[in-house]
Amino acid sequence: MNTRDLSPTARTRLGRARDRGRLDRKDLYDVLDAGMICHLGLVLDGSPMVVPTGYGRDGDTLYVHGSTGAQSLRSAATGEICVTVTHLDGIVLARSIFHHSVNYRSAMIYTVPRPVVDPDEKLIALRAISERLAPGQWDVVRRPNRRELSATAVLALSLDEASVKMRQAPPSDDEEDYELDVWAGVLPVRQEFGDPVPDPRLRAGIALPEHIRYRADHIPPR
């Protein structure tokens, strides 16, 4: 795993609110590992496109996948893309509309994707993506067969050029506004899992797996 700090480039160096930037690579990993969906930005036939998709991280590589027939994925494999992951942690309610804000954690990655053709790496990638969404599931379900692997395209994304930005703070009002009789503070935003809903065709006697039960007990994504 890459342990060096993030090195800002002209594209990842923050122009505003630089105090919200993070250069510790661990912060990048933490943002990625807390999420389940990324937004993949690319240019398709001269027009911009942003595709929400699942992802997985293995060390200093991010993996995304999709159908081999997906035009967006084929296009992404031929040039540079931008990937973002964002967590909304709170609505910041100030005494003035101008100073309303949000608390958040975000990561932005610029990279040229590498198509994964090695069968062993493809399985590593698909496992990473699966385990990001449902830890423990890979070990209890049927693995992809040869036909399914052939129909699945996987891209490996380097994390070399990335920026991380966060805000975790109360409102920041103008000094004179602190005298206003207006409530101010932070309304936290949290994501949680609900109770598992069994497949209508689930055979009787099949118990809920412990790893799913653990995931559903209102524990935030890891």
PDB file of N, CA, C and O in Angstrom, residues 119 122-123 126 138 141-152:
ATOM      1  N   PRO A 119      -7.168 -12.685 -15.575  1.00  0.00           N
ATOM      2  CA  PRO A 119      -8.310 -13.292 -14.883  1.00  0.00           C
ATOM      3  C   PRO A 119      -8.192 -13.235 -13.360  1.00  0.00           C
ATOM      4  O   PRO A 119      -9.194 -13.007 -12.661  1.00  0.00           O
ATOM      5  N   LYS A 122      -8.898  -9.742 -12.220  1.00  0.00           N
ATOM      6  CA  LYS A 122     -10.323  -9.439 -12.387  1.00  0.00           C
ATOM      7  C   LYS A 122     -11.120  -9.970 -11.193  1.00  0.00           C
ATOM      8  O   LYS A 122     -12.030  -9.305 -10.685  1.00  0.00           O
ATOM      9  N   LEU A 123     -10.775 -11.154 -10.726  1.00  0.00           N
ATOM     10  CA  LEU A 123     -11.455 -11.713  -9.556  1.00  0.00           C
ATOM     11  C   LEU A 123     -11.150 -10.895  -8.305  1.00  0.00           C
ATOM     12  O   LEU A 123     -12.029 -10.667  -7.463  1.00  0.00           O
ATOM     13  N   LEU A 126     -13.360  -7.772  -8.622  1.00  0.00           N
ATOM     14  CA  LEU A 126     -14.772  -8.031  -8.376  1.00  0.00           C
ATOM     15  C   LEU A 126     -15.027  -8.345  -6.907  1.00  0.00           C
ATOM     16  O   LEU A 126     -16.068  -7.957  -6.354  1.00  0.00           O
ATOM     17  N   TRP A 138     -18.922 -12.364  -0.607  1.00  0.00           N
ATOM     18  CA  TRP A 138     -18.125 -13.055  -1.624  1.00  0.00           C
ATOM     19  C   TRP A 138     -17.861 -14.508  -1.231  1.00  0.00           C
ATOM     20  O   TRP A 138     -17.799 -15.392  -2.089  1.00  0.00           O
ATOM     21  N   VAL A 141     -21.488 -16.862  -1.673  1.00  0.00           N
ATOM     22  CA  VAL A 141     -22.289 -16.977  -2.895  1.00  0.00           C
ATOM     23  C   VAL A 141     -21.492 -17.666  -4.004  1.00  0.00           C
ATOM     24  O   VAL A 141     -20.286 -17.880  -3.876  1.00  0.00           O
ATOM     25  N   ARG A 142     -22.165 -17.987  -5.095  1.00  0.00           N
ATOM     26  CA  ARG A 142     -21.483 -18.573  -6.242  1.00  0.00           C
ATOM     27  C   ARG A 142     -20.587 -17.537  -6.892  1.00  0.00           C
ATOM     28  O   ARG A 142     -20.994 -16.401  -7.137  1.00  0.00           O
ATOM     29  N   ARG A 143     -19.363 -17.936  -7.209  1.00  0.00           N
ATOM     30  CA  ARG A 143     -18.430 -17.035  -7.885  1.00  0.00           C
ATOM     31  C   ARG A 143     -18.808 -16.914  -9.368  1.00  0.00           C
ATOM     32  O   ARG A 143     -19.470 -17.785  -9.916  1.00  0.00           O
ATOM     33  N   PRO A 144     -18.358 -15.835 -10.026  1.00  0.00           N
ATOM     34  CA  PRO A 144     -18.671 -15.690 -11.453  1.00  0.00           C
ATOM     35  C   PRO A 144     -18.036 -16.802 -12.278  1.00  0.00           C
ATOM     36  O   PRO A 144     -16.893 -17.205 -12.031  1.00  0.00           O
ATOM     37  N   ASN A 145     -18.795 -17.299 -13.252  1.00  0.00           N
ATOM     38  CA  ASN A 145     -18.248 -18.327 -14.137  1.00  0.00           C
ATOM     39  C   ASN A 145     -17.545 -17.680 -15.322  1.00  0.00           C
ATOM     40  O   ASN A 145     -17.498 -16.451 -15.447  1.00  0.00           O
ATOM     41  N   ARG A 146     -17.033 -18.501 -16.209  1.00  0.00           N
ATOM     42  CA  ARG A 146     -16.242 -17.988 -17.342  1.00  0.00           C
ATOM     43  C   ARG A 146     -17.073 -17.085 -18.246  1.00  0.00           C
ATOM     44  O   ARG A 146     -16.614 -16.037 -18.697  1.00  0.00           O
ATOM     45  N   ARG A 147     -18.320 -17.464 -18.496  1.00  0.00           N
ATOM     46  CA  ARG A 147     -19.182 -16.652 -19.361  1.00  0.00           C
ATOM     47  C   ARG A 147     -19.445 -15.287 -18.722  1.00  0.00           C
ATOM     48  O   ARG A 147     -19.412 -14.254 -19.405  1.00  0.00           O
ATOM     49  N   GLU A 148     -19.714 -15.282 -17.426  1.00  0.00           N
ATOM     50  CA  GLU A 148     -19.996 -14.032 -16.725  1.00  0.00           C
ATOM     51  C   GLU A 148     -18.767 -13.132 -16.671  1.00  0.00           C
ATOM     52  O   GLU A 148     -18.874 -11.905 -16.811  1.00  0.00           O
ATOM     53  N   LEU A 149     -17.606 -13.742 -16.484  1.00  0.00           N
ATOM     54  CA  LEU A 149     -16.373 -12.949 -16.470  1.00  0.00           C
ATOM     55  C   LEU A 149     -16.114 -12.330 -17.838  1.00  0.00           C
ATOM     56  O   LEU A 149     -15.663 -11.191 -17.937  1.00  0.00           O
ATOM     57  N   SER A 150     -16.413 -13.078 -18.896  1.00  0.00           N
ATOM     58  CA  SER A 150     -16.201 -12.558 -20.244  1.00  0.00           C
ATOM     59  C   SER A 150     -17.126 -11.390 -20.550  1.00  0.00           C
ATOM     60  O   SER A 150     -16.797 -10.515 -21.353  1.00  0.00           O
ATOM     61  N   ALA A 151     -18.300 -11.370 -19.899  1.00  0.00           N
ATOM     62  CA  ALA A 151     -19.281 -10.313 -20.150  1.00  0.00           C
ATOM     63  C   ALA A 151     -19.065  -9.101 -19.253  1.00  0.00           C
ATOM     64  O   ALA A 151     -19.792  -8.116 -19.364  1.00  0.00           O
ATOM     65  N   THR A 152     -18.054  -9.187 -18.391  1.00  0.00           N
ATOM     66  CA  THR A 152     -17.813  -8.119 -17.416  1.00  0.00           C
ATOM     67  C   THR A 152     -16.509  -7.397 -17.728  1.00  0.00           C
ATOM     68  O   THR A 152     -15.450  -8.025 -17.857  1.00  0.00           O
TER      69      THR A 152
END
